[in-house]
């Protein structure tokens, strides 16, 4: 029996594409039918060299989630420990006249840990999990089902919301059909509206009901909010999404427009009696120059994480092929 021939399905994983052709972590994936030439022994796997990698603006908060490297407090502690460790070789005491003392073993351990974190920053588990999930989706040509009543409500009412916005502003905003990709930043996105006339991005949000809608009045995103602990998960998602769009389309400002529309469970037009300011909430988001600095700082680690995931996947498949060979008669 020619075991090599029977395990020829492994040929499909040879190309890892280390030159930049990596998987698309945060874009919605379309299911594709496998080509007949790719089906071998009842199995097929997508050539990893053909997998694209882009951070989608609508999910960029995942990419930006978690601390990367040292926090401000950790950075300060690192400076203090380094000063204490190496200061004695320069002077007998610090600037306040206090004599330098050698580090304790616990301090030495903390110093080494902080140096490791500073020199080898790691992405959060959310990003790693998304990378692995995307590799699975692309390899098996699957599209994860994200349909629910909330997203369906938002999609269904988006055209009406744009019409509603045009009615109250006197403008003729049109749905943006231009998906823009920055291949250097591995960033991709399509905002609802790009208006060159006012040099701004506009993105429509359709909360499911009046209770969810009215909660949007309680926060502002006009100032820098990177890492602001006072923002909840949804607010951080909006912030990173708008920053992504402004980078992609080079705009200085973005407007988040929340509109209140009837949902499928309501009887009649229950909101018709409400005025404009009862049914529209607008938030202004300024472009944060620090956002792209933080985004870029994470890119190399992101690429490395994707490469690690691909290598791990390939090694697992090779090992499985070898074990199958051992188990065969």
XYZ file of C-alpha atoms in Angstrom, residues 159-326:
168
model
C -32.259 52.467 4.444
C -35.120 54.043 6.385
C -32.662 55.571 8.855
C -30.679 57.228 6.057
C -33.927 58.583 4.593
C -34.901 59.839 8.037
C -31.526 61.571 8.454
C -31.844 63.211 5.040
C -35.310 64.441 5.950
C -34.193 66.246 9.100
C -30.882 67.589 7.710
C -32.010 68.592 4.225
C -29.088 66.701 2.718
C -28.930 63.793 0.300
C -26.723 61.296 2.082
C -26.280 58.044 0.186
C -25.252 54.603 1.342
C -21.507 54.048 0.897
C -20.740 51.104 -1.380
C -16.966 51.561 -1.279
C -15.073 49.063 0.852
C -11.632 50.484 1.469
C -8.575 48.425 2.350
C -5.228 49.611 3.671
C -2.848 46.776 2.849
C -0.050 48.216 4.969
C -2.256 48.395 8.052
C -4.202 45.231 7.169
C -7.331 47.273 7.845
C -10.604 47.138 5.928
C -14.021 48.701 6.339
C -17.193 50.159 4.824
C -18.943 52.924 6.772
C -22.598 53.644 6.077
C -21.962 57.145 4.719
C -18.858 59.036 3.578
C -19.610 62.727 3.034
C -16.834 64.721 1.379
C -18.940 67.891 1.553
C -18.698 67.998 5.335
C -15.481 65.922 5.390
C -16.931 63.327 7.719
C -17.908 59.715 8.274
C -21.480 58.911 9.295
C -22.416 55.522 10.672
C -25.976 54.429 11.411
C -26.954 52.404 14.466
C -30.434 50.979 15.041
C -30.987 49.941 18.664
C -33.664 47.292 18.974
C -36.063 49.209 21.224
C -36.577 52.501 23.052
C -34.845 51.254 26.207
C -31.642 50.343 24.371
C -31.889 53.472 22.235
C -32.213 55.887 25.166
C -29.121 54.476 26.879
C -27.020 55.988 24.092
C -27.624 59.476 25.512
C -25.410 58.778 28.512
C -21.965 58.741 26.931
C -19.793 60.998 24.809
C -16.979 60.010 22.478
C -15.681 63.459 21.575
C -12.478 63.195 23.596
C -9.696 60.649 23.526
C -11.021 57.435 25.005
C -8.332 54.849 24.292
C -8.302 52.549 27.287
C -10.886 54.629 29.178
C -12.294 52.243 31.815
C -15.504 54.275 32.049
C -16.630 53.161 28.598
C -18.593 49.939 28.409
C -17.963 47.272 25.766
C -20.415 48.708 23.220
C -19.003 52.220 23.554
C -15.444 50.987 23.069
C -16.598 49.077 20.002
C -18.088 52.266 18.526
C -14.957 54.243 19.346
C -12.544 51.836 17.641
C -14.893 51.371 14.689
C -15.108 55.122 14.045
C -11.347 55.572 14.418
C -10.827 52.798 11.855
C -13.160 54.446 9.360
C -11.525 57.850 9.817
C -8.095 56.338 9.161
C -9.272 54.440 6.079
C -11.086 57.393 4.507
C -8.828 60.112 5.954
C -11.566 62.071 7.702
C -11.166 64.233 10.829
C -14.554 63.512 12.344
C -17.238 60.833 12.473
C -20.874 61.008 13.515
C -22.635 58.084 15.150
C -26.339 58.360 14.358
C -28.724 56.263 16.447
C -32.282 56.036 15.141
C -35.370 54.599 16.805
C -37.522 52.434 14.541
C -40.330 49.956 15.150
C -39.302 46.342 15.539
C -41.066 43.151 14.508
C -42.718 42.669 17.880
C -44.485 46.029 17.929
C -48.066 46.573 16.829
C -48.535 49.579 14.569
C -46.340 52.680 14.443
C -45.910 53.244 18.158
C -43.103 55.785 17.732
C -44.849 58.014 15.184
C -46.026 60.494 17.808
C -42.486 61.209 18.959
C -40.510 64.187 17.666
C -37.146 64.214 15.889
C -35.036 64.554 19.036
C -36.908 61.633 20.580
C -36.009 59.333 17.690
C -32.485 60.436 16.736
C -29.346 60.602 18.872
C -26.091 61.849 17.338
C -22.615 61.433 18.812
C -19.584 63.231 17.433
C -16.290 61.315 17.427
C -13.038 63.184 16.818
C -10.095 61.492 15.159
C -7.593 60.435 17.789
C -3.966 60.646 16.564
C -2.900 58.277 19.330
C -5.230 55.555 18.064
C -3.244 54.763 14.921
C -0.020 54.813 16.969
C -1.411 52.115 19.254
C -2.848 50.173 16.315
C 0.480 50.171 14.460
C 2.325 49.145 17.624
C 0.329 45.908 17.651
C 0.743 44.968 13.982
C 3.985 42.990 14.167
C 2.703 40.930 17.080
C -0.516 40.361 15.146
C 1.341 39.023 12.113
C 3.494 36.849 14.345
C 0.397 35.449 16.073
C -1.140 34.531 12.724
C 2.078 32.844 11.647
C 2.192 30.894 14.916
C -1.411 29.781 14.426
C -0.671 28.608 10.884
C 2.419 26.703 11.965
C 0.509 25.064 14.798
C -2.278 24.080 12.425
C 0.147 22.615 9.896
C 2.098 20.711 12.539
C -1.132 19.228 13.890
C -2.200 18.057 10.438
C 1.210 16.578 9.671
C 1.241 14.755 13.005
C -2.265 13.421 12.363
C -1.166 12.165 8.952
C 1.800 10.392 10.509
C -0.373 8.810 13.192
C -2.821 7.609 10.556
C 0.092 5.933 8.799
C 1.064 4.198 12.035
